[in-house]
Short mmCIF file of C-alpha atoms and ligand atoms in Angstrom, two decimals:
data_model
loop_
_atom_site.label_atom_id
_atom_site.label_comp_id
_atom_site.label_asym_id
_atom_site.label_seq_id
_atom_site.Cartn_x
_atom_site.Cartn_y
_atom_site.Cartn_z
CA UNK A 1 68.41 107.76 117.94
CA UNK A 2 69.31 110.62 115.40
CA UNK A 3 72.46 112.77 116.27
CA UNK A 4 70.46 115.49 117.61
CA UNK A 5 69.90 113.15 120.35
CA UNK A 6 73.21 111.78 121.19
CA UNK A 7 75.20 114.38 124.64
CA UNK A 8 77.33 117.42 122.99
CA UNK A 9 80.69 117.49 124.50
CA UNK A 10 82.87 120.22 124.62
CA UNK A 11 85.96 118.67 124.25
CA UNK A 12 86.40 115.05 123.31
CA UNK A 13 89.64 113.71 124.13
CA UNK A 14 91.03 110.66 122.46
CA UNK A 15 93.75 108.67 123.74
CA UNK A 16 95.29 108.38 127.40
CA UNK A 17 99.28 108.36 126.78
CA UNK A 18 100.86 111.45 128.00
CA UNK A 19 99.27 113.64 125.91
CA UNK A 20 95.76 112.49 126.08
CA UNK A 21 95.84 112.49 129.99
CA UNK A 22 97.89 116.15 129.82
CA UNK A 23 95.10 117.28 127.90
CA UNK A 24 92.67 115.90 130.09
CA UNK A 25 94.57 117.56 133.25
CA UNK A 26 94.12 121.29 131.54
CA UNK A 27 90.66 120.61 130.21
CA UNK A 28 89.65 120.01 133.25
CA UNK A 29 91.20 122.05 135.09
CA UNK A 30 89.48 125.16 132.57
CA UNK A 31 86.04 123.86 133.44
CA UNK A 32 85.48 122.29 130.01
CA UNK A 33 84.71 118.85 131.62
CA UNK A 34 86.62 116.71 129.14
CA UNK A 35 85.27 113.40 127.98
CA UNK A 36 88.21 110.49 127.26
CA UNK A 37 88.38 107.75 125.00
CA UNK A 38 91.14 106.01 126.72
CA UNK A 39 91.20 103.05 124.53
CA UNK A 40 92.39 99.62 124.83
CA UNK A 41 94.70 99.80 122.18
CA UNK A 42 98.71 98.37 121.25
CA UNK A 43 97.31 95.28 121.11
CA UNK A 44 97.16 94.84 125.16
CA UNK A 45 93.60 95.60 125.71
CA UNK A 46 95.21 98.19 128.19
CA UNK A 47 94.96 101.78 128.14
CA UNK A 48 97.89 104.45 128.44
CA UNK A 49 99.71 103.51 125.19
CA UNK A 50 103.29 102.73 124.53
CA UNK A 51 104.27 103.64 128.33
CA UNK A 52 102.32 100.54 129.32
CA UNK A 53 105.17 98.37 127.33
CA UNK A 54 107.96 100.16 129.04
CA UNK A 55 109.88 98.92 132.01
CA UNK A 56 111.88 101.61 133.77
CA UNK A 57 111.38 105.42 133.07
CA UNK A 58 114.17 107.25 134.01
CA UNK A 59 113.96 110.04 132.08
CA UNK A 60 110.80 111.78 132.91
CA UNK A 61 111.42 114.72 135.27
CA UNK A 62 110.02 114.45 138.57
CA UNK A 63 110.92 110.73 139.20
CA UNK A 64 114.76 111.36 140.50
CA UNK A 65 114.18 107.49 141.22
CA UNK A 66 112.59 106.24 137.89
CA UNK A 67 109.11 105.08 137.48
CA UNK A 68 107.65 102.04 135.56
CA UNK A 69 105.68 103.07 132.68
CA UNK A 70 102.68 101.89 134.06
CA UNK A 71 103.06 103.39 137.14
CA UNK A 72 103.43 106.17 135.13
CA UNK A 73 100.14 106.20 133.19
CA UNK A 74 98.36 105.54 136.18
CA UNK A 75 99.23 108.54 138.14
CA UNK A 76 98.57 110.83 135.11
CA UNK A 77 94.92 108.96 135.40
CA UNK A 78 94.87 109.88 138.92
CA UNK A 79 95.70 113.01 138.24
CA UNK A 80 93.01 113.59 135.64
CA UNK A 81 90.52 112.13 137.80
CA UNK A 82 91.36 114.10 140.29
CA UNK A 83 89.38 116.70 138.24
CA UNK A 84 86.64 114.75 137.47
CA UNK A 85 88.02 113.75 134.09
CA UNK A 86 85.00 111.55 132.40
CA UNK A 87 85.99 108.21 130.57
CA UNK A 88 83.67 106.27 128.18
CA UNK A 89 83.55 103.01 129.16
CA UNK A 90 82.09 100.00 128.33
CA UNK A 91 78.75 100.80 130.78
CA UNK A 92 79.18 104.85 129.07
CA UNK A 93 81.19 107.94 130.45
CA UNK A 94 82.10 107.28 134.48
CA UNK A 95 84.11 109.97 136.37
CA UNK A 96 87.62 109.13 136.71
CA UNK A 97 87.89 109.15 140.42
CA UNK A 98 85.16 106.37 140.46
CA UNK A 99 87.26 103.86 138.41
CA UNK A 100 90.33 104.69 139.65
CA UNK A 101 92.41 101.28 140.50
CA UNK A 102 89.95 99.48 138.21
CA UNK A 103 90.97 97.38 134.88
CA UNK A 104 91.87 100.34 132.11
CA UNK A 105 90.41 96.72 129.93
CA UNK A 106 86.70 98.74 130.35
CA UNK A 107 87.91 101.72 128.50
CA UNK A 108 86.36 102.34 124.99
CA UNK A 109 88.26 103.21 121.84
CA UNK A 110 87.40 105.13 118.70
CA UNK A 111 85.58 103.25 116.20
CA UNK A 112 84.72 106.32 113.73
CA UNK A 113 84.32 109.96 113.74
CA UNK A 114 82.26 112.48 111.24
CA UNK A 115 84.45 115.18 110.99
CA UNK A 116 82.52 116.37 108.25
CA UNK A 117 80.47 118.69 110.17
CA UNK A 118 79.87 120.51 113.74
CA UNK A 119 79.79 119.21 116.24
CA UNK A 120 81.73 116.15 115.52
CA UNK A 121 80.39 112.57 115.89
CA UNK A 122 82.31 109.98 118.07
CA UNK A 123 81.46 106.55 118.07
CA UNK A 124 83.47 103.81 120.70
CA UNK A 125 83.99 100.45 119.81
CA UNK A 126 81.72 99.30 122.36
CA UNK A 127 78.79 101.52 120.92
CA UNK A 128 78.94 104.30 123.08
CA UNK A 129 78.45 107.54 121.00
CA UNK A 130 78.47 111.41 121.16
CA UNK A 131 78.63 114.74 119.13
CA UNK A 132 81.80 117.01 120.44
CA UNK A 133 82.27 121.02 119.71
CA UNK A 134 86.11 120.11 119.70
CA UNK A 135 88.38 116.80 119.52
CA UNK A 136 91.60 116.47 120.78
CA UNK A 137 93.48 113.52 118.49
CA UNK A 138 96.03 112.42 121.21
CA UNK A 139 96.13 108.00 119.59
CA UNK A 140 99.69 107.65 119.19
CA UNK A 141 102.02 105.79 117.86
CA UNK A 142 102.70 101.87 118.07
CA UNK A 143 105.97 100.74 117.92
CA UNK A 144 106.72 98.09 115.03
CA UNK A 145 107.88 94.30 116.35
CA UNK A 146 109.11 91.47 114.44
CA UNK A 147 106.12 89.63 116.34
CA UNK A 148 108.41 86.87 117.44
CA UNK A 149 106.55 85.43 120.78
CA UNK A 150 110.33 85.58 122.65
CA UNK A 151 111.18 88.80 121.82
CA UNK A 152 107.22 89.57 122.57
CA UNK A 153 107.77 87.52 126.24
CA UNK A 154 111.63 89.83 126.95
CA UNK A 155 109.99 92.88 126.06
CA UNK A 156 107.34 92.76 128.52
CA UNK A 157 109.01 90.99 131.65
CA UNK A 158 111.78 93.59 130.86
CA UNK A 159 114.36 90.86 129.74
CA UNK A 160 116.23 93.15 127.36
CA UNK A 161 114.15 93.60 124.01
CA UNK A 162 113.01 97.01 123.64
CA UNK A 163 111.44 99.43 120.84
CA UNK A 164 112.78 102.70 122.29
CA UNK A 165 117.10 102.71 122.78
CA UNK A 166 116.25 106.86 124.05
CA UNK A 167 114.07 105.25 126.54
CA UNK A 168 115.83 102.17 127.93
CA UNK A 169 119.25 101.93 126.58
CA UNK A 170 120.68 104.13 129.75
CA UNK A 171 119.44 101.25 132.00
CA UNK A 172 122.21 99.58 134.10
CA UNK A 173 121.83 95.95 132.36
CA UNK A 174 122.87 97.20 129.18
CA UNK A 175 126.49 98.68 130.04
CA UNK A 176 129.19 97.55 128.92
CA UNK A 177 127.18 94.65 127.00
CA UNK A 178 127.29 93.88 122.57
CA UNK A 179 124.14 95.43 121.98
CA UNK A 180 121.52 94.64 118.94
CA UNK A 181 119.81 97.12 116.61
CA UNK A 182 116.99 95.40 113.91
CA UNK A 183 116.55 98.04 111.21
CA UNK A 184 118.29 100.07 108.86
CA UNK A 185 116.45 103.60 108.98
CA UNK A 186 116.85 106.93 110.43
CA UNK A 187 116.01 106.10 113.51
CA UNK A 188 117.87 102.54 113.78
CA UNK A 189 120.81 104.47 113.21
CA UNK A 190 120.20 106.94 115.90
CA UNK A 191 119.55 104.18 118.31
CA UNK A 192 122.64 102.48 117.26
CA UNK A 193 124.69 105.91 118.12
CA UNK A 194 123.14 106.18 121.14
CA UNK A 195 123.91 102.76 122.08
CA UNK A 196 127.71 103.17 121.63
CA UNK A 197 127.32 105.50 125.02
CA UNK A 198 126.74 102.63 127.15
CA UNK A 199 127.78 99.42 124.66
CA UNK A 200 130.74 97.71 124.04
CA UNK A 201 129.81 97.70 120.87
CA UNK A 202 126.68 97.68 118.83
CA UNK A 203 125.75 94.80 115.63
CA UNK A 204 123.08 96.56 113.21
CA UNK A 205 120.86 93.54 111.16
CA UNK A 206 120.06 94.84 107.92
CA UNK A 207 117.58 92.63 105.83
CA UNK A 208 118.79 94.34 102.53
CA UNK A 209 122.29 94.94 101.13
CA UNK A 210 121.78 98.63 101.71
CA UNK A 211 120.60 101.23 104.32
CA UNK A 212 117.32 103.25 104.53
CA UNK A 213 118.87 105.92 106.86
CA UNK A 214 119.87 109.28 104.89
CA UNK A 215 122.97 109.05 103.39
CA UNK A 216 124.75 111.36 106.54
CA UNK A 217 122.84 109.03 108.75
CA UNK A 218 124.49 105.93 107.43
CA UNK A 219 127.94 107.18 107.17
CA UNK A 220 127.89 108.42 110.79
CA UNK A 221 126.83 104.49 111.57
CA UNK A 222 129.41 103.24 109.29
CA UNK A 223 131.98 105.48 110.40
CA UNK A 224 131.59 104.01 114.21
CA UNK A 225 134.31 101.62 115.31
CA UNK A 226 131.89 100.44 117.58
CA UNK A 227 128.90 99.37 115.27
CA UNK A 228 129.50 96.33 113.65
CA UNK A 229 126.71 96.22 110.22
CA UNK A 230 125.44 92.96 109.16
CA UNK A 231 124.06 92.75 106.02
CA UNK A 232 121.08 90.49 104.41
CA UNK A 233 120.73 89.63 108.05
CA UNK A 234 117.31 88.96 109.71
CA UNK A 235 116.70 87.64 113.60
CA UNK A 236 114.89 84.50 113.17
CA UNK A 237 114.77 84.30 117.39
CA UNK A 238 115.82 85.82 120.47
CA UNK A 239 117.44 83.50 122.99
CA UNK A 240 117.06 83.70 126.94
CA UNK A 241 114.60 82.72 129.29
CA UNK A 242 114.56 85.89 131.86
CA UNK A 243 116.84 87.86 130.05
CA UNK A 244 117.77 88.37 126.71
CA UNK A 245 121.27 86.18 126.37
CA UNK A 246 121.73 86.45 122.28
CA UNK A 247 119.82 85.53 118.67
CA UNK A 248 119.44 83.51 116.66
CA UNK A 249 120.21 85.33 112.70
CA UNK A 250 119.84 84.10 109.32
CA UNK A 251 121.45 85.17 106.25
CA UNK A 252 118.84 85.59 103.43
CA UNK A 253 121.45 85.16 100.91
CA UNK A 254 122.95 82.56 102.05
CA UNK A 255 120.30 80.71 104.22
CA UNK A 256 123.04 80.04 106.88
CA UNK A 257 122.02 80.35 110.15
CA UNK A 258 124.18 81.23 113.34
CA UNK A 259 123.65 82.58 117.01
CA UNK A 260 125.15 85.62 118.65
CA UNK A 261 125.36 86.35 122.35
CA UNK A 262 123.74 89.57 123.09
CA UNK A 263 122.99 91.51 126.46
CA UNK A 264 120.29 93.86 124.64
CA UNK A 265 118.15 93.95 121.60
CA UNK A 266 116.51 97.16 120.22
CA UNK A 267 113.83 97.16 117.49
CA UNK A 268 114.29 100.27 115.36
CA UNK A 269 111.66 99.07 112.04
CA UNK A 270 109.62 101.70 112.44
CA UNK A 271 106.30 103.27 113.75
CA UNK A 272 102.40 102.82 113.09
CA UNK A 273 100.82 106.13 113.92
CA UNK A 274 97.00 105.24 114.84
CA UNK A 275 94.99 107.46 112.76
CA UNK A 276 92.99 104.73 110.65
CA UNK A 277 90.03 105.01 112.57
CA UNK A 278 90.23 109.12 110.79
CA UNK A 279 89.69 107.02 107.51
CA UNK A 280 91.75 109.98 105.89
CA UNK A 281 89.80 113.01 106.87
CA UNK A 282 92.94 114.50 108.31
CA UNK A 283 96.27 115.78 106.65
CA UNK A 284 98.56 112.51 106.74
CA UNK A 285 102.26 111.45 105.06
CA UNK A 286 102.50 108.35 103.93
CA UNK A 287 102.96 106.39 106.94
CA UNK A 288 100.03 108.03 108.40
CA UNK A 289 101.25 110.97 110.86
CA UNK A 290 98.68 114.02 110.93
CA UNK A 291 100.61 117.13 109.81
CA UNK A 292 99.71 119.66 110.96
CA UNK A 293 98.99 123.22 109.53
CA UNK A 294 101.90 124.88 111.94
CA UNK A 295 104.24 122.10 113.30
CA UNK A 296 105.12 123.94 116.46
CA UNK A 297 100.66 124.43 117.37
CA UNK A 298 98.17 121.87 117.98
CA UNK A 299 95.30 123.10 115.45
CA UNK A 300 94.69 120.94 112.52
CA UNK A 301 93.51 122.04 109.23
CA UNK A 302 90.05 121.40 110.82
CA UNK A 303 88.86 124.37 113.00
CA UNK A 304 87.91 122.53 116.79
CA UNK A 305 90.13 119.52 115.70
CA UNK A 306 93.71 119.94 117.66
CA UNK A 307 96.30 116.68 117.89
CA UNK A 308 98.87 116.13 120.36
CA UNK A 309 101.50 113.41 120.60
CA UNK A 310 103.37 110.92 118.63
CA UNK A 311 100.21 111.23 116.37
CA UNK A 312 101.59 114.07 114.60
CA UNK A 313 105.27 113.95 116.04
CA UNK A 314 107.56 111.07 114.55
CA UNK A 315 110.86 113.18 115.03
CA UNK A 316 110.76 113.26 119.08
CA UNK A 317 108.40 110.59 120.48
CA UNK A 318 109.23 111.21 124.17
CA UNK A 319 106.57 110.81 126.71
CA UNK A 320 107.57 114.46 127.76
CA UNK A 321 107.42 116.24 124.77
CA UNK A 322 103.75 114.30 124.59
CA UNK A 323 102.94 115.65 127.82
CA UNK A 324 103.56 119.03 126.67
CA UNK A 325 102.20 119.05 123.59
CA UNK A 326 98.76 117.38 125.36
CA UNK A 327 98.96 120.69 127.44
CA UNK A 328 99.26 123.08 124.09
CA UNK A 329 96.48 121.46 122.77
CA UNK A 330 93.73 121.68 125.75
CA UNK A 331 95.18 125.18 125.57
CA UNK A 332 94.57 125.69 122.27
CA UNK A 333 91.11 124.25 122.49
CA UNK A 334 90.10 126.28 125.51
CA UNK A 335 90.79 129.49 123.78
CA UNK A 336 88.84 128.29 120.29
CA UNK A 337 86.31 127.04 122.36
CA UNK A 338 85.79 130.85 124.04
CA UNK A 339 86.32 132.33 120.85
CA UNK A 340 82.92 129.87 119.67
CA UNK A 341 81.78 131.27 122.78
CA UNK A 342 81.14 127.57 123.98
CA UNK A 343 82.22 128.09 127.58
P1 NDP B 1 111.80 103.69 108.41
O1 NDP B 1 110.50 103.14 107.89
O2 NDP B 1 112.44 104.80 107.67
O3 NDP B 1 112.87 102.51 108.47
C1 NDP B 1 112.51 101.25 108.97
C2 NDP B 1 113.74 100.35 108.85
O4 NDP B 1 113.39 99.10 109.43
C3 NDP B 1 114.13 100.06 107.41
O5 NDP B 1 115.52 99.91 107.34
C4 NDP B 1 113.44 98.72 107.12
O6 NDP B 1 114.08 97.94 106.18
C5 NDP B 1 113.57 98.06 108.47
N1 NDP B 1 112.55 97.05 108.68
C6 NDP B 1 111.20 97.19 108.58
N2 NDP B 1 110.59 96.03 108.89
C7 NDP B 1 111.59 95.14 109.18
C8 NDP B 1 111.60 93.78 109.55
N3 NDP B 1 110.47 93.10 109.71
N4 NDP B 1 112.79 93.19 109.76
C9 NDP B 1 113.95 93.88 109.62
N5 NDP B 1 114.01 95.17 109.26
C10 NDP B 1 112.84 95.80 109.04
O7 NDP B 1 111.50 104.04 109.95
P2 NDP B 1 112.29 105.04 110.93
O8 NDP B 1 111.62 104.89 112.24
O9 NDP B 1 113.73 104.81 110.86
O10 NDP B 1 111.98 106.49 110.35
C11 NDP B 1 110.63 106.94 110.20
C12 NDP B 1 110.66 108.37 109.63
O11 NDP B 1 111.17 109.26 110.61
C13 NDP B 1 111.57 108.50 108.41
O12 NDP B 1 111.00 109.41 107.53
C14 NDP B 1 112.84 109.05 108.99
O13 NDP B 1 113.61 109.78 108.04
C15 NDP B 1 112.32 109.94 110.11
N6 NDP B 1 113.31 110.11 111.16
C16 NDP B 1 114.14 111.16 111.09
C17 NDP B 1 115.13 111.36 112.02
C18 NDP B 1 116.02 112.52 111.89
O14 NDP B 1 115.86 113.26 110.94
N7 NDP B 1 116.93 112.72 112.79
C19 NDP B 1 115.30 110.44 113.15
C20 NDP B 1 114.39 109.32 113.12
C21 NDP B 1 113.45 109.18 112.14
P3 NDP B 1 113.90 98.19 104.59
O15 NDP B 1 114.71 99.40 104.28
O16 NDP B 1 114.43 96.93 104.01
O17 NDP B 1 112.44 98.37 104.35
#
């Protein structure tokens, strides 16, 4: 089959976080019949993204009660299936609303795309492929681990180990509890601040003899009388069988080894924005987050190709401002789209 074969789309979507799914939501809504790549990315084989390894929202507006992260992602599927939303699955595109409840397992990712030329070429890791007037980049971010299988095991059941202090670290288990942050950076350092709110006190693990963070960063962290540093200091473990109850730490000067009891553990190493399947035909930094032309609009430097999301957003990372900036770009898209006069 040449290309001139393969379905033209008029807006590709891919990713289903908040932003992919927002997208979806206004796409469809403006009649432009959106097509989804949902994914079955983070390592999970589940669709929805980094909401699907959260416990307890409580922070989205809307839920006065909190909502589970996957409860989440499912009713913003709903929703865009509601509107006859189109994801490519592993048997090709099927309406939302007639996979609704099923596995998200079935859900393609991106393997490639030609962004050379337009229309764009898609192509899903399960071989599904298509040409697209416009693409909306809504992949993401993935949260760095240590990959230790407990702190793998807590951080799924909900037992205390968690990538996102903003996220969880209001949660009623945590208060009043000594509190770990892994990680030395910007944003280990704003966790660790954040922390103090609800901790009794907060222990930092630094693997080096210095900081990352930016030097008003660190001395905000070292100026806290409740955030305790520790130095050359790596978790080997993490200790608990429901719930987190401490770690186990080595020195990597000294080789010594101890334990410390611990109500909460926060990773804070940093993020993995997924833009290697654009094998570098976007702007990226060096960690790999699309910057874009205009921070505060959706358009890339490619005309049709718009990104929403923690893709090009490493500052905020909050499953709302996702949302909204999903909704910018199917906004954004609509109104190139017109101007193309692709209707
Ligand atoms: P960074 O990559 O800057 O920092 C990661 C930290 O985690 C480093 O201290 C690193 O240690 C440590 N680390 C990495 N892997 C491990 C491991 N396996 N075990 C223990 N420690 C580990 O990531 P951030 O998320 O902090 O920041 C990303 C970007 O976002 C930066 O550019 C940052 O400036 C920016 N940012 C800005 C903010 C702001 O301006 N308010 C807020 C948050 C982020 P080591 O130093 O030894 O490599």
């Amino acid at each position: 089959m040449t290309n001139q074969d393969l379905p033209t789309e008029k807006v590709v979507i891919i990713g289903s976080g908040p932003a992919g799914w927002t997208a979806a939501i206004y796409a469809a809504r403006a009649s432009l019949d959106p097509l989804v790549f949902a994914g079955r990315s983070q390592g999970t084989l589940l669709a929805g993204g980094q909401l699907m390894l959260t416990t307890e929202v409580e922070n989205y507006p809307g839920f006065p009660d909190g909502v589970t992260g996957p409860e989440m992602m499912q009713k913003f599927f709903e929703q865009a299936a509601r509107f006859d939303t189109r994801v490519v699955t592993d048997d090709g595109p099927i309406a939302g609303k007639d996979i609704t409840g099923k596995l998200f397992s079935i859900f393609q990712d991106v393997k490639s795309v030609d962004l050379s030329k337009r229309p764009f070429h898609i192509v899903g890791d399960g071989g599904y492929e298509c040409l697209a007037e416009s693409v909306i980049i809504a992949t993401g971010a993935s949260a760095k681990w240590l990959g230790l299988e407990n702190e793998q095991r807590l951080a799924k059941s909900g037992g205390g180990v968690s990538a996102c202090a903003v996220c969880d670290g209001a949660l009623p288990m945590f208060r009043d509890s000594e509190l770990g942050v892994v990680g030395a950076g910007d944003t280990a350092v704003e966790e660790a601040m954040y922390l103090t709110k609800f901790a009794s006190k907060v222990h930092m693990f630094v693997r080096r003899d210095e900081m990352r963070a930016s030097k008003v960063m660190q001395e905000r962290a070292l100026a806290s009388d409740k955030i305790q540093m520790h130095w050359n200091t790596e978790v080997l473990d993490v200790l608990g069988d429901d719930k987190i109850t401490g770690v186990k730490l080595i020195n990597n000067q000294t080789n010594e080894e101890s334990e410390m009891a611990l109500g909460g553990l926060f990773m804070a190493i940093g993020h993995t924005p997924i833009t290697q399947f654009l094998d570098g035909q976007l702007k990226m930094d060096e960690t790999g987050y699309l910057v874009l032309p205009d921070p505060g609009r959706s358009m890339t430097e490619i005309e049709g190709v718009f990104a929403a999301g923690d893709v090009s957003d490493h500052i905020y990372r909050q499953a709302v401002t996702a949302a909204g900036m999903g909704c910018k770009a199917a906004i954004d898209a609509e109104r190139w789209l017109a101007e193309q006069g692709v209707e």
